[in-house]
């Protein structure tokens, strides 16, 4: 992490934000509880915390440039009571133009850090985060939460857009399995619409990485098996032929192989650390490597003794197949 400028020396902990003196519930536009709390602090605590959060904003977005500090103010601090990470969502506003930016402060854990690094290396998405001891500072990922998109927007999409979303879900499903990123229920990823000439192009991007290389069940790494994604699975079955599904899966494997080869040293350094870390339990490791061996017929999985080795074996399998295909051509 230090080699990639992820570690900061700025002294601020997640636990510092837990000193709030009160809170109110945050409601959505329909008046429903979002399970986020808007927290507030005593006058003395607020001044100190706001100054620290503004400084963190500059570290995350402008390498600590302090010239902008007089123009920053913290609009809100929200605390999430849902899930296992209990994040704080910070909204910082520039008072000169009223533009605002969100970022998150969470407890750092190994799975989440590995997931963020792998996302940055192997996906087409770049991600910005910082670490101080056991505190993780993570940029906000723009997009429409998957559960909200499925509920409020999917039905209004054109047939062409639905076909494009189905393709993206197939690719997302494949990326999660190859990268061993688990628990991608609809509220753990976002749908990103982008206007391109006369059409809207959709992308799917993970936003929660706390189930990176942990679970033993292979299905946990395949978003298609979560009931929250049932509408997306139905869309794939309706809009895509089996041959198209296999084509898109191959495209993902090819793209990941290219990124793995392009970032070979950085990826190997991360994998070496993961191999020596006890990310998961022995039972989960045995369960997952056995399932992957049955799926791929690759007996190398059975020799793995850690989640890092399982991930490395899978990526090497993808890279070798990519290289072998290119040699034949």
PDB file of C-alpha atoms in Angstrom:
ATOM      1  CA  UNK A   1       0.000   0.000   0.000  1.00  0.00           C
ATOM      2  CA  UNK A   2       2.848   2.403   0.801  1.00  0.00           C
ATOM      3  CA  UNK A   3       4.377   1.815  -2.635  1.00  0.00           C
ATOM      4  CA  UNK A   4       1.117   2.993  -4.244  1.00  0.00           C
ATOM      5  CA  UNK A   5       0.784   6.130  -2.064  1.00  0.00           C
ATOM      6  CA  UNK A   6      -2.226   4.763  -0.199  1.00  0.00           C
ATOM      7  CA  UNK A   7      -0.879   5.402   3.307  1.00  0.00           C
ATOM      8  CA  UNK A   8      -1.241   8.825   4.899  1.00  0.00           C
ATOM      9  CA  UNK A   9       0.412  10.149   8.033  1.00  0.00           C
ATOM     10  CA  UNK A  10      -2.479  12.464   8.889  1.00  0.00           C
ATOM     11  CA  UNK A  11      -3.619  11.564  12.396  1.00  0.00           C
ATOM     12  CA  UNK A  12      -7.356  10.982  12.310  1.00  0.00           C
ATOM     13  CA  UNK A  13      -9.221   7.826  13.288  1.00  0.00           C
ATOM     14  CA  UNK A  14     -12.612   6.382  12.496  1.00  0.00           C
ATOM     15  CA  UNK A  15     -13.279   6.295  16.240  1.00  0.00           C
ATOM     16  CA  UNK A  16     -12.928  10.094  16.418  1.00  0.00           C
ATOM     17  CA  UNK A  17     -16.211  10.385  14.519  1.00  0.00           C
ATOM     18  CA  UNK A  18     -17.999   8.177  17.046  1.00  0.00           C
ATOM     19  CA  UNK A  19     -17.896  11.011  19.585  1.00  0.00           C
ATOM     20  CA  UNK A  20     -21.157  12.498  18.262  1.00  0.00           C
ATOM     21  CA  UNK A  21     -23.561  13.842  20.877  1.00  0.00           C
ATOM     22  CA  UNK A  22     -26.800  13.273  18.991  1.00  0.00           C
ATOM     23  CA  UNK A  23     -28.413  12.317  15.692  1.00  0.00           C
ATOM     24  CA  UNK A  24     -31.533  12.451  13.548  1.00  0.00           C
ATOM     25  CA  UNK A  25     -32.747   9.920  10.981  1.00  0.00           C
ATOM     26  CA  UNK A  26     -32.093  10.622   7.294  1.00  0.00           C
ATOM     27  CA  UNK A  27     -35.206  10.111   5.157  1.00  0.00           C
ATOM     28  CA  UNK A  28     -35.392   9.677   1.389  1.00  0.00           C
ATOM     29  CA  UNK A  29     -37.562  11.772  -0.945  1.00  0.00           C
ATOM     30  CA  UNK A  30     -40.541   9.532  -0.154  1.00  0.00           C
ATOM     31  CA  UNK A  31     -40.138   9.934   3.596  1.00  0.00           C
ATOM     32  CA  UNK A  32     -38.724   6.433   4.119  1.00  0.00           C
ATOM     33  CA  UNK A  33     -35.934   5.740   6.597  1.00  0.00           C
ATOM     34  CA  UNK A  34     -32.627   5.298   4.748  1.00  0.00           C
ATOM     35  CA  UNK A  35     -30.948   3.667   7.794  1.00  0.00           C
ATOM     36  CA  UNK A  36     -28.457   6.556   7.778  1.00  0.00           C
ATOM     37  CA  UNK A  37     -28.225   8.938  10.736  1.00  0.00           C
ATOM     38  CA  UNK A  38     -27.281  12.607  10.491  1.00  0.00           C
ATOM     39  CA  UNK A  39     -24.951  13.055  13.466  1.00  0.00           C
ATOM     40  CA  UNK A  40     -23.898  16.221  15.244  1.00  0.00           C
ATOM     41  CA  UNK A  41     -21.248  17.129  17.783  1.00  0.00           C
ATOM     42  CA  UNK A  42     -20.699  19.567  20.606  1.00  0.00           C
ATOM     43  CA  UNK A  43     -19.461  22.996  19.541  1.00  0.00           C
ATOM     44  CA  UNK A  44     -15.846  22.276  20.513  1.00  0.00           C
ATOM     45  CA  UNK A  45     -15.828  18.813  18.917  1.00  0.00           C
ATOM     46  CA  UNK A  46     -17.460  20.099  15.722  1.00  0.00           C
ATOM     47  CA  UNK A  47     -14.783  22.713  15.017  1.00  0.00           C
ATOM     48  CA  UNK A  48     -11.967  20.195  15.447  1.00  0.00           C
ATOM     49  CA  UNK A  49     -13.665  17.463  13.418  1.00  0.00           C
ATOM     50  CA  UNK A  50     -14.644  19.808  10.577  1.00  0.00           C
ATOM     51  CA  UNK A  51     -11.057  21.072  10.275  1.00  0.00           C
ATOM     52  CA  UNK A  52      -9.757  17.500  10.134  1.00  0.00           C
ATOM     53  CA  UNK A  53     -12.349  16.397   7.571  1.00  0.00           C
ATOM     54  CA  UNK A  54     -11.569  19.335   5.296  1.00  0.00           C
ATOM     55  CA  UNK A  55      -7.881  18.440   5.503  1.00  0.00           C
ATOM     56  CA  UNK A  56      -8.698  14.811   4.646  1.00  0.00           C
ATOM     57  CA  UNK A  57     -10.640  16.046   1.607  1.00  0.00           C
ATOM     58  CA  UNK A  58      -7.547  17.866   0.321  1.00  0.00           C
ATOM     59  CA  UNK A  59      -5.373  14.781   0.906  1.00  0.00           C
ATOM     60  CA  UNK A  60      -7.803  12.634  -1.050  1.00  0.00           C
ATOM     61  CA  UNK A  61      -8.334  14.996  -3.971  1.00  0.00           C
ATOM     62  CA  UNK A  62      -5.453  17.479  -4.200  1.00  0.00           C
ATOM     63  CA  UNK A  63      -2.442  15.932  -2.446  1.00  0.00           C
ATOM     64  CA  UNK A  64      -3.000  18.026   0.681  1.00  0.00           C
ATOM     65  CA  UNK A  65      -3.056  21.465  -0.970  1.00  0.00           C
ATOM     66  CA  UNK A  66      -4.067  23.779   1.908  1.00  0.00           C
ATOM     67  CA  UNK A  67      -4.807  26.846  -0.244  1.00  0.00           C
ATOM     68  CA  UNK A  68      -8.377  25.644  -0.720  1.00  0.00           C
ATOM     69  CA  UNK A  69      -9.091  25.025   2.988  1.00  0.00           C
ATOM     70  CA  UNK A  70     -10.664  28.478   3.683  1.00  0.00           C
ATOM     71  CA  UNK A  71     -13.297  27.742   1.045  1.00  0.00           C
ATOM     72  CA  UNK A  72     -14.365  24.306   2.333  1.00  0.00           C
ATOM     73  CA  UNK A  73     -17.158  23.524   4.749  1.00  0.00           C
ATOM     74  CA  UNK A  74     -18.617  20.236   5.965  1.00  0.00           C
ATOM     75  CA  UNK A  75     -22.300  20.192   5.044  1.00  0.00           C
ATOM     76  CA  UNK A  76     -23.191  16.888   6.692  1.00  0.00           C
ATOM     77  CA  UNK A  77     -21.837  13.843   8.476  1.00  0.00           C
ATOM     78  CA  UNK A  78     -23.985  10.736   8.079  1.00  0.00           C
ATOM     79  CA  UNK A  79     -23.504   7.476   9.950  1.00  0.00           C
ATOM     80  CA  UNK A  80     -24.814   4.200   8.490  1.00  0.00           C
ATOM     81  CA  UNK A  81     -26.378   1.680  10.854  1.00  0.00           C
ATOM     82  CA  UNK A  82     -26.857  -0.936   8.114  1.00  0.00           C
ATOM     83  CA  UNK A  83     -24.238  -3.537   7.214  1.00  0.00           C
ATOM     84  CA  UNK A  84     -21.021  -4.525   8.905  1.00  0.00           C
ATOM     85  CA  UNK A  85     -18.743  -1.609   7.984  1.00  0.00           C
ATOM     86  CA  UNK A  86     -20.740   1.165   9.780  1.00  0.00           C
ATOM     87  CA  UNK A  87     -19.322   3.901   7.508  1.00  0.00           C
ATOM     88  CA  UNK A  88     -19.459   7.651   7.925  1.00  0.00           C
ATOM     89  CA  UNK A  89     -20.421   9.602   4.789  1.00  0.00           C
ATOM     90  CA  UNK A  90     -18.937  13.089   4.695  1.00  0.00           C
ATOM     91  CA  UNK A  91     -20.209  15.843   2.397  1.00  0.00           C
ATOM     92  CA  UNK A  92     -17.733  18.686   1.830  1.00  0.00           C
ATOM     93  CA  UNK A  93     -18.885  21.807  -0.035  1.00  0.00           C
ATOM     94  CA  UNK A  94     -16.878  24.539  -1.745  1.00  0.00           C
ATOM     95  CA  UNK A  95     -18.531  27.775  -0.590  1.00  0.00           C
ATOM     96  CA  UNK A  96     -17.343  29.684  -3.682  1.00  0.00           C
ATOM     97  CA  UNK A  97     -19.452  27.679  -6.126  1.00  0.00           C
ATOM     98  CA  UNK A  98     -21.624  25.367  -3.973  1.00  0.00           C
ATOM     99  CA  UNK A  99     -20.152  22.240  -5.556  1.00  0.00           C
ATOM    100  CA  UNK A 100     -19.937  19.371  -3.110  1.00  0.00           C
ATOM    101  CA  UNK A 101     -18.129  16.038  -2.879  1.00  0.00           C
ATOM    102  CA  UNK A 102     -18.815  12.989  -0.725  1.00  0.00           C
ATOM    103  CA  UNK A 103     -16.289  10.619   0.766  1.00  0.00           C
ATOM    104  CA  UNK A 104     -16.423   7.825   3.331  1.00  0.00           C
ATOM    105  CA  UNK A 105     -14.513   6.986   6.482  1.00  0.00           C
ATOM    106  CA  UNK A 106     -14.605   3.336   7.534  1.00  0.00           C
ATOM    107  CA  UNK A 107     -12.806   0.811   9.674  1.00  0.00           C
ATOM    108  CA  UNK A 108     -10.083  -0.735   7.536  1.00  0.00           C
ATOM    109  CA  UNK A 109     -10.028  -4.517   7.176  1.00  0.00           C
ATOM    110  CA  UNK A 110      -7.898  -6.815   5.028  1.00  0.00           C
ATOM    111  CA  UNK A 111     -10.648  -8.028   2.689  1.00  0.00           C
ATOM    112  CA  UNK A 112     -11.811  -4.496   1.885  1.00  0.00           C
ATOM    113  CA  UNK A 113      -8.279  -3.220   1.218  1.00  0.00           C
ATOM    114  CA  UNK A 114      -7.459  -6.163  -1.030  1.00  0.00           C
ATOM    115  CA  UNK A 115     -10.753  -5.667  -2.863  1.00  0.00           C
ATOM    116  CA  UNK A 116     -10.070  -1.989  -3.498  1.00  0.00           C
ATOM    117  CA  UNK A 117      -6.560  -2.683  -4.791  1.00  0.00           C
ATOM    118  CA  UNK A 118      -7.746  -5.490  -7.065  1.00  0.00           C
ATOM    119  CA  UNK A 119     -10.526  -3.270  -8.410  1.00  0.00           C
ATOM    120  CA  UNK A 120      -7.961  -0.616  -9.263  1.00  0.00           C
ATOM    121  CA  UNK A 121      -5.643  -3.131 -10.957  1.00  0.00           C
ATOM    122  CA  UNK A 122      -7.980  -5.516 -12.770  1.00  0.00           C
ATOM    123  CA  UNK A 123     -11.078  -3.485 -13.661  1.00  0.00           C
ATOM    124  CA  UNK A 124     -11.515  -0.546 -16.023  1.00  0.00           C
ATOM    125  CA  UNK A 125     -12.342   1.564 -12.946  1.00  0.00           C
ATOM    126  CA  UNK A 126      -9.814   3.600 -10.998  1.00  0.00           C
ATOM    127  CA  UNK A 127     -10.454   4.064  -7.313  1.00  0.00           C
ATOM    128  CA  UNK A 128      -8.996   6.522  -4.832  1.00  0.00           C
ATOM    129  CA  UNK A 129      -8.520   5.717  -1.146  1.00  0.00           C
ATOM    130  CA  UNK A 130      -6.169   6.376   1.769  1.00  0.00           C
ATOM    131  CA  UNK A 131      -5.278   4.453   4.940  1.00  0.00           C
ATOM    132  CA  UNK A 132      -4.184   5.647   8.347  1.00  0.00           C
ATOM    133  CA  UNK A 133      -3.570   2.765  10.770  1.00  0.00           C
ATOM    134  CA  UNK A 134      -7.019   1.091  11.100  1.00  0.00           C
ATOM    135  CA  UNK A 135      -8.926   3.877   9.320  1.00  0.00           C
ATOM    136  CA  UNK A 136      -9.930   3.799   5.641  1.00  0.00           C
ATOM    137  CA  UNK A 137     -10.773   6.956   3.706  1.00  0.00           C
ATOM    138  CA  UNK A 138     -12.560   6.123   0.472  1.00  0.00           C
ATOM    139  CA  UNK A 139     -13.849   8.295  -2.344  1.00  0.00           C
ATOM    140  CA  UNK A 140     -17.515   8.220  -3.255  1.00  0.00           C
ATOM    141  CA  UNK A 141     -18.342   6.198  -6.374  1.00  0.00           C
ATOM    142  CA  UNK A 142     -20.908   7.962  -8.534  1.00  0.00           C
ATOM    143  CA  UNK A 143     -23.889   6.051  -9.859  1.00  0.00           C
ATOM    144  CA  UNK A 144     -27.436   4.885  -9.144  1.00  0.00           C
ATOM    145  CA  UNK A 145     -27.563   2.160  -6.470  1.00  0.00           C
ATOM    146  CA  UNK A 146     -28.508  -1.102  -8.165  1.00  0.00           C
ATOM    147  CA  UNK A 147     -31.576  -1.761  -6.004  1.00  0.00           C
ATOM    148  CA  UNK A 148     -32.958   1.721  -6.716  1.00  0.00           C
ATOM    149  CA  UNK A 149     -32.217   1.424 -10.436  1.00  0.00           C
ATOM    150  CA  UNK A 150     -33.991  -1.944 -10.662  1.00  0.00           C
ATOM    151  CA  UNK A 151     -36.989  -0.621  -8.741  1.00  0.00           C
ATOM    152  CA  UNK A 152     -37.393   2.836 -10.282  1.00  0.00           C
ATOM    153  CA  UNK A 153     -35.607   2.992 -13.643  1.00  0.00           C
ATOM    154  CA  UNK A 154     -35.259  -0.412 -15.301  1.00  0.00           C
ATOM    155  CA  UNK A 155     -38.809  -0.675 -16.602  1.00  0.00           C
ATOM    156  CA  UNK A 156     -38.518   2.721 -18.295  1.00  0.00           C
ATOM    157  CA  UNK A 157     -35.460   1.708 -20.319  1.00  0.00           C
ATOM    158  CA  UNK A 158     -35.824   1.002 -24.038  1.00  0.00           C
ATOM    159  CA  UNK A 159     -35.380  -2.523 -25.396  1.00  0.00           C
ATOM    160  CA  UNK A 160     -31.935  -1.582 -26.690  1.00  0.00           C
ATOM    161  CA  UNK A 161     -30.944  -0.214 -23.289  1.00  0.00           C
ATOM    162  CA  UNK A 162     -32.215  -3.336 -21.542  1.00  0.00           C
ATOM    163  CA  UNK A 163     -30.115  -5.494 -23.860  1.00  0.00           C
ATOM    164  CA  UNK A 164     -27.093  -3.359 -23.071  1.00  0.00           C
ATOM    165  CA  UNK A 165     -27.757  -3.608 -19.320  1.00  0.00           C
ATOM    166  CA  UNK A 166     -28.104  -7.390 -19.643  1.00  0.00           C
ATOM    167  CA  UNK A 167     -24.715  -7.540 -21.370  1.00  0.00           C
ATOM    168  CA  UNK A 168     -23.141  -5.461 -18.601  1.00  0.00           C
ATOM    169  CA  UNK A 169     -24.610  -7.696 -15.911  1.00  0.00           C
ATOM    170  CA  UNK A 170     -23.082 -10.762 -17.585  1.00  0.00           C
ATOM    171  CA  UNK A 171     -19.711  -9.004 -17.647  1.00  0.00           C
ATOM    172  CA  UNK A 172     -20.058  -7.840 -14.051  1.00  0.00           C
ATOM    173  CA  UNK A 173     -20.968 -11.358 -12.971  1.00  0.00           C
ATOM    174  CA  UNK A 174     -17.845 -12.738 -14.652  1.00  0.00           C
ATOM    175  CA  UNK A 175     -15.554 -10.045 -13.207  1.00  0.00           C
ATOM    176  CA  UNK A 176     -16.761 -10.767  -9.676  1.00  0.00           C
ATOM    177  CA  UNK A 177     -16.109 -14.481 -10.001  1.00  0.00           C
ATOM    178  CA  UNK A 178     -12.655 -14.099 -11.549  1.00  0.00           C
ATOM    179  CA  UNK A 179     -11.647 -11.536  -8.918  1.00  0.00           C
ATOM    180  CA  UNK A 180     -13.317 -13.448  -6.056  1.00  0.00           C
ATOM    181  CA  UNK A 181     -15.394 -10.411  -5.071  1.00  0.00           C
ATOM    182  CA  UNK A 182     -18.392 -11.653  -3.107  1.00  0.00           C
ATOM    183  CA  UNK A 183     -21.794 -10.462  -1.935  1.00  0.00           C
ATOM    184  CA  UNK A 184     -22.660  -8.288  -4.918  1.00  0.00           C
ATOM    185  CA  UNK A 185     -26.322  -7.891  -4.084  1.00  0.00           C
ATOM    186  CA  UNK A 186     -28.087  -5.048  -5.865  1.00  0.00           C
ATOM    187  CA  UNK A 187     -27.348  -2.523  -3.103  1.00  0.00           C
ATOM    188  CA  UNK A 188     -23.594  -3.248  -3.265  1.00  0.00           C
ATOM    189  CA  UNK A 189     -23.111  -1.995  -6.831  1.00  0.00           C
ATOM    190  CA  UNK A 190     -24.171   1.025  -8.843  1.00  0.00           C
ATOM    191  CA  UNK A 191     -25.488   1.486 -12.372  1.00  0.00           C
ATOM    192  CA  UNK A 192     -23.715   4.308 -14.204  1.00  0.00           C
ATOM    193  CA  UNK A 193     -25.547   5.828 -17.211  1.00  0.00           C
ATOM    194  CA  UNK A 194     -23.355   7.711 -19.675  1.00  0.00           C
ATOM    195  CA  UNK A 195     -24.667   9.678 -22.653  1.00  0.00           C
ATOM    196  CA  UNK A 196     -22.941   8.745 -25.900  1.00  0.00           C
ATOM    197  CA  UNK A 197     -24.183  10.606 -28.994  1.00  0.00           C
ATOM    198  CA  UNK A 198     -27.803   9.464 -29.401  1.00  0.00           C
ATOM    199  CA  UNK A 199     -27.827   6.697 -26.791  1.00  0.00           C
ATOM    200  CA  UNK A 200     -27.266   6.067 -23.084  1.00  0.00           C
ATOM    201  CA  UNK A 201     -24.593   3.508 -22.240  1.00  0.00           C
ATOM    202  CA  UNK A 202     -24.789   1.720 -18.887  1.00  0.00           C
ATOM    203  CA  UNK A 203     -21.978   0.335 -16.765  1.00  0.00           C
ATOM    204  CA  UNK A 204     -22.094  -1.650 -13.524  1.00  0.00           C
ATOM    205  CA  UNK A 205     -19.550  -0.970 -10.812  1.00  0.00           C
ATOM    206  CA  UNK A 206     -19.005  -2.491  -7.364  1.00  0.00           C
ATOM    207  CA  UNK A 207     -19.070  -0.098  -4.400  1.00  0.00           C
ATOM    208  CA  UNK A 208     -18.535  -2.449  -1.442  1.00  0.00           C
ATOM    209  CA  UNK A 209     -15.485  -4.687  -1.168  1.00  0.00           C
ATOM    210  CA  UNK A 210     -15.717  -6.193   2.315  1.00  0.00           C
ATOM    211  CA  UNK A 211     -16.372  -9.714   0.973  1.00  0.00           C
ATOM    212  CA  UNK A 212     -13.197  -9.962  -1.087  1.00  0.00           C
ATOM    213  CA  UNK A 213     -11.762 -13.509  -1.081  1.00  0.00           C
ATOM    214  CA  UNK A 214     -13.473 -14.620   2.120  1.00  0.00           C
ATOM    215  CA  UNK A 215     -16.468 -16.908   1.581  1.00  0.00           C
ATOM    216  CA  UNK A 216     -16.201 -20.597   0.738  1.00  0.00           C
ATOM    217  CA  UNK A 217     -19.314 -20.945  -1.419  1.00  0.00           C
ATOM    218  CA  UNK A 218     -18.617 -20.283  -5.092  1.00  0.00           C
ATOM    219  CA  UNK A 219     -22.136 -18.875  -5.544  1.00  0.00           C
ATOM    220  CA  UNK A 220     -21.269 -15.967  -3.233  1.00  0.00           C
ATOM    221  CA  UNK A 221     -18.917 -14.707  -5.970  1.00  0.00           C
ATOM    222  CA  UNK A 222     -21.615 -14.883  -8.660  1.00  0.00           C
ATOM    223  CA  UNK A 223     -24.142 -12.004  -8.453  1.00  0.00           C
ATOM    224  CA  UNK A 224     -26.606 -14.018 -10.546  1.00  0.00           C
ATOM    225  CA  UNK A 225     -27.459 -16.199  -7.532  1.00  0.00           C
ATOM    226  CA  UNK A 226     -28.694 -13.421  -5.228  1.00  0.00           C
ATOM    227  CA  UNK A 227     -32.453 -12.950  -5.129  1.00  0.00           C
ATOM    228  CA  UNK A 228     -31.912  -9.171  -5.121  1.00  0.00           C
ATOM    229  CA  UNK A 229     -30.554  -9.527  -8.690  1.00  0.00           C
ATOM    230  CA  UNK A 230     -33.393 -11.698  -9.991  1.00  0.00           C
ATOM    231  CA  UNK A 231     -34.687  -8.945 -12.305  1.00  0.00           C
ATOM    232  CA  UNK A 232     -31.250  -8.640 -13.898  1.00  0.00           C
ATOM    233  CA  UNK A 233     -31.020 -12.406 -14.409  1.00  0.00           C
ATOM    234  CA  UNK A 234     -34.467 -12.394 -16.054  1.00  0.00           C
ATOM    235  CA  UNK A 235     -33.272  -9.586 -18.320  1.00  0.00           C
ATOM    236  CA  UNK A 236     -30.256 -11.650 -19.397  1.00  0.00           C
ATOM    237  CA  UNK A 237     -32.453 -14.670 -20.164  1.00  0.00           C
ATOM    238  CA  UNK A 238     -34.886 -12.491 -22.107  1.00  0.00           C
ATOM    239  CA  UNK A 239     -32.453 -10.382 -24.112  1.00  0.00           C
ATOM    240  CA  UNK A 240     -29.345 -12.513 -24.711  1.00  0.00           C
ATOM    241  CA  UNK A 241     -28.719 -15.792 -26.454  1.00  0.00           C
ATOM    242  CA  UNK A 242     -26.380 -18.328 -24.806  1.00  0.00           C
ATOM    243  CA  UNK A 243     -23.771 -17.695 -27.504  1.00  0.00           C
ATOM    244  CA  UNK A 244     -23.818 -13.964 -26.713  1.00  0.00           C
ATOM    245  CA  UNK A 245     -23.457 -14.650 -22.984  1.00  0.00           C
ATOM    246  CA  UNK A 246     -20.385 -16.774 -23.652  1.00  0.00           C
ATOM    247  CA  UNK A 247     -18.947 -14.102 -25.948  1.00  0.00           C
ATOM    248  CA  UNK A 248     -19.263 -11.433 -23.235  1.00  0.00           C
ATOM    249  CA  UNK A 249     -17.688 -13.751 -20.657  1.00  0.00           C
ATOM    250  CA  UNK A 250     -14.730 -14.259 -22.987  1.00  0.00           C
ATOM    251  CA  UNK A 251     -14.420 -10.494 -23.456  1.00  0.00           C
ATOM    252  CA  UNK A 252     -14.135 -10.059 -19.681  1.00  0.00           C
ATOM    253  CA  UNK A 253     -11.515 -12.795 -19.348  1.00  0.00           C
ATOM    254  CA  UNK A 254      -9.510 -11.226 -22.148  1.00  0.00           C
ATOM    255  CA  UNK A 255      -9.703  -7.752 -20.588  1.00  0.00           C
ATOM    256  CA  UNK A 256      -8.648  -9.030 -17.153  1.00  0.00           C
ATOM    257  CA  UNK A 257      -5.744 -10.975 -18.662  1.00  0.00           C
ATOM    258  CA  UNK A 258      -4.520  -7.845 -20.438  1.00  0.00           C
ATOM    259  CA  UNK A 259      -4.716  -5.781 -17.248  1.00  0.00           C
ATOM    260  CA  UNK A 260      -2.974  -8.490 -15.236  1.00  0.00           C
ATOM    261  CA  UNK A 261      -0.120  -8.572 -17.746  1.00  0.00           C
ATOM    262  CA  UNK A 262       0.097  -4.779 -17.922  1.00  0.00           C
ATOM    263  CA  UNK A 263       0.322  -4.475 -14.099  1.00  0.00           C
ATOM    264  CA  UNK A 264       2.252  -7.677 -13.513  1.00  0.00           C
ATOM    265  CA  UNK A 265       4.647  -6.422 -10.808  1.00  0.00           C
ATOM    266  CA  UNK A 266       2.004  -4.531  -8.813  1.00  0.00           C
ATOM    267  CA  UNK A 267      -0.436  -7.442  -9.015  1.00  0.00           C
ATOM    268  CA  UNK A 268       2.166 -10.005  -7.959  1.00  0.00           C
ATOM    269  CA  UNK A 269       3.205  -7.887  -4.977  1.00  0.00           C
ATOM    270  CA  UNK A 270      -0.414  -7.764  -3.836  1.00  0.00           C
ATOM    271  CA  UNK A 271      -0.935 -11.500  -4.392  1.00  0.00           C
ATOM    272  CA  UNK A 272       2.220 -12.321  -2.425  1.00  0.00           C
ATOM    273  CA  UNK A 273       0.859 -10.351   0.539  1.00  0.00           C
ATOM    274  CA  UNK A 274      -2.546 -12.023   0.245  1.00  0.00           C
ATOM    275  CA  UNK A 275      -0.974 -15.477   0.129  1.00  0.00           C
ATOM    276  CA  UNK A 276       0.751 -14.863   3.449  1.00  0.00           C
ATOM    277  CA  UNK A 277      -2.323 -13.381   5.112  1.00  0.00           C
ATOM    278  CA  UNK A 278      -5.026 -15.365   6.866  1.00  0.00           C
ATOM    279  CA  UNK A 279      -7.969 -13.788   5.063  1.00  0.00           C
ATOM    280  CA  UNK A 280     -10.433 -16.625   5.576  1.00  0.00           C
ATOM    281  CA  UNK A 281     -10.947 -19.907   7.420  1.00  0.00           C
ATOM    282  CA  UNK A 282      -9.447 -23.269   6.505  1.00  0.00           C
ATOM    283  CA  UNK A 283     -12.931 -24.693   5.875  1.00  0.00           C
ATOM    284  CA  UNK A 284     -13.845 -21.885   3.481  1.00  0.00           C
ATOM    285  CA  UNK A 285     -10.547 -22.273   1.610  1.00  0.00           C
ATOM    286  CA  UNK A 286     -11.097 -26.019   1.209  1.00  0.00           C
ATOM    287  CA  UNK A 287     -14.702 -25.519   0.093  1.00  0.00           C
ATOM    288  CA  UNK A 288     -13.833 -22.878  -2.509  1.00  0.00           C
ATOM    289  CA  UNK A 289     -10.790 -24.575  -4.033  1.00  0.00           C
ATOM    290  CA  UNK A 290     -12.748 -27.826  -4.393  1.00  0.00           C
ATOM    291  CA  UNK A 291     -15.627 -26.035  -6.132  1.00  0.00           C
ATOM    292  CA  UNK A 292     -13.256 -24.225  -8.511  1.00  0.00           C
ATOM    293  CA  UNK A 293     -11.477 -27.460  -9.379  1.00  0.00           C
ATOM    294  CA  UNK A 294     -14.801 -29.065 -10.276  1.00  0.00           C
ATOM    295  CA  UNK A 295     -15.767 -26.035 -12.355  1.00  0.00           C
ATOM    296  CA  UNK A 296     -12.501 -25.647 -14.287  1.00  0.00           C
ATOM    297  CA  UNK A 297     -10.949 -29.150 -14.068  1.00  0.00           C
ATOM    298  CA  UNK A 298      -7.762 -27.367 -13.003  1.00  0.00           C
ATOM    299  CA  UNK A 299      -6.134 -29.556 -10.333  1.00  0.00           C
ATOM    300  CA  UNK A 300      -3.795 -26.708  -9.321  1.00  0.00           C
ATOM    301  CA  UNK A 301      -6.624 -25.316  -7.196  1.00  0.00           C
ATOM    302  CA  UNK A 302      -6.428 -28.343  -4.895  1.00  0.00           C
ATOM    303  CA  UNK A 303      -2.837 -27.438  -3.982  1.00  0.00           C
ATOM    304  CA  UNK A 304      -3.836 -23.989  -2.704  1.00  0.00           C
ATOM    305  CA  UNK A 305      -3.540 -23.332   1.012  1.00  0.00           C
ATOM    306  CA  UNK A 306      -4.814 -19.736   1.180  1.00  0.00           C
ATOM    307  CA  UNK A 307      -7.333 -17.452  -0.504  1.00  0.00           C
ATOM    308  CA  UNK A 308      -4.435 -15.555  -2.058  1.00  0.00           C
ATOM    309  CA  UNK A 309      -3.195 -18.752  -3.714  1.00  0.00           C
ATOM    310  CA  UNK A 310      -6.686 -19.548  -4.996  1.00  0.00           C
ATOM    311  CA  UNK A 311      -6.992 -16.082  -6.531  1.00  0.00           C
ATOM    312  CA  UNK A 312      -3.505 -16.305  -8.049  1.00  0.00           C
ATOM    313  CA  UNK A 313      -4.242 -19.747  -9.532  1.00  0.00           C
ATOM    314  CA  UNK A 314      -7.462 -18.505 -11.101  1.00  0.00           C
ATOM    315  CA  UNK A 315      -5.844 -15.420 -12.608  1.00  0.00           C
ATOM    316  CA  UNK A 316      -2.941 -17.467 -13.969  1.00  0.00           C
ATOM    317  CA  UNK A 317      -5.463 -19.825 -15.554  1.00  0.00           C
ATOM    318  CA  UNK A 318      -7.137 -16.868 -17.299  1.00  0.00           C
ATOM    319  CA  UNK A 319      -3.817 -15.334 -18.414  1.00  0.00           C
ATOM    320  CA  UNK A 320      -2.489 -18.643 -19.790  1.00  0.00           C
ATOM    321  CA  UNK A 321      -5.645 -19.235 -21.802  1.00  0.00           C
ATOM    322  CA  UNK A 322      -5.426 -15.691 -23.183  1.00  0.00           C
ATOM    323  CA  UNK A 323      -1.765 -16.121 -24.157  1.00  0.00           C
ATOM    324  CA  UNK A 324      -2.394 -19.562 -25.665  1.00  0.00           C
ATOM    325  CA  UNK A 325      -5.260 -18.176 -27.786  1.00  0.00           C
ATOM    326  CA  UNK A 326      -3.087 -15.309 -29.049  1.00  0.00           C
ATOM    327  CA  UNK A 327      -0.211 -17.669 -29.935  1.00  0.00           C
ATOM    328  CA  UNK A 328      -2.533 -19.836 -32.019  1.00  0.00           C
ATOM    329  CA  UNK A 329      -3.651 -16.761 -33.940  1.00  0.00           C
TER     330      UNK A 329
END
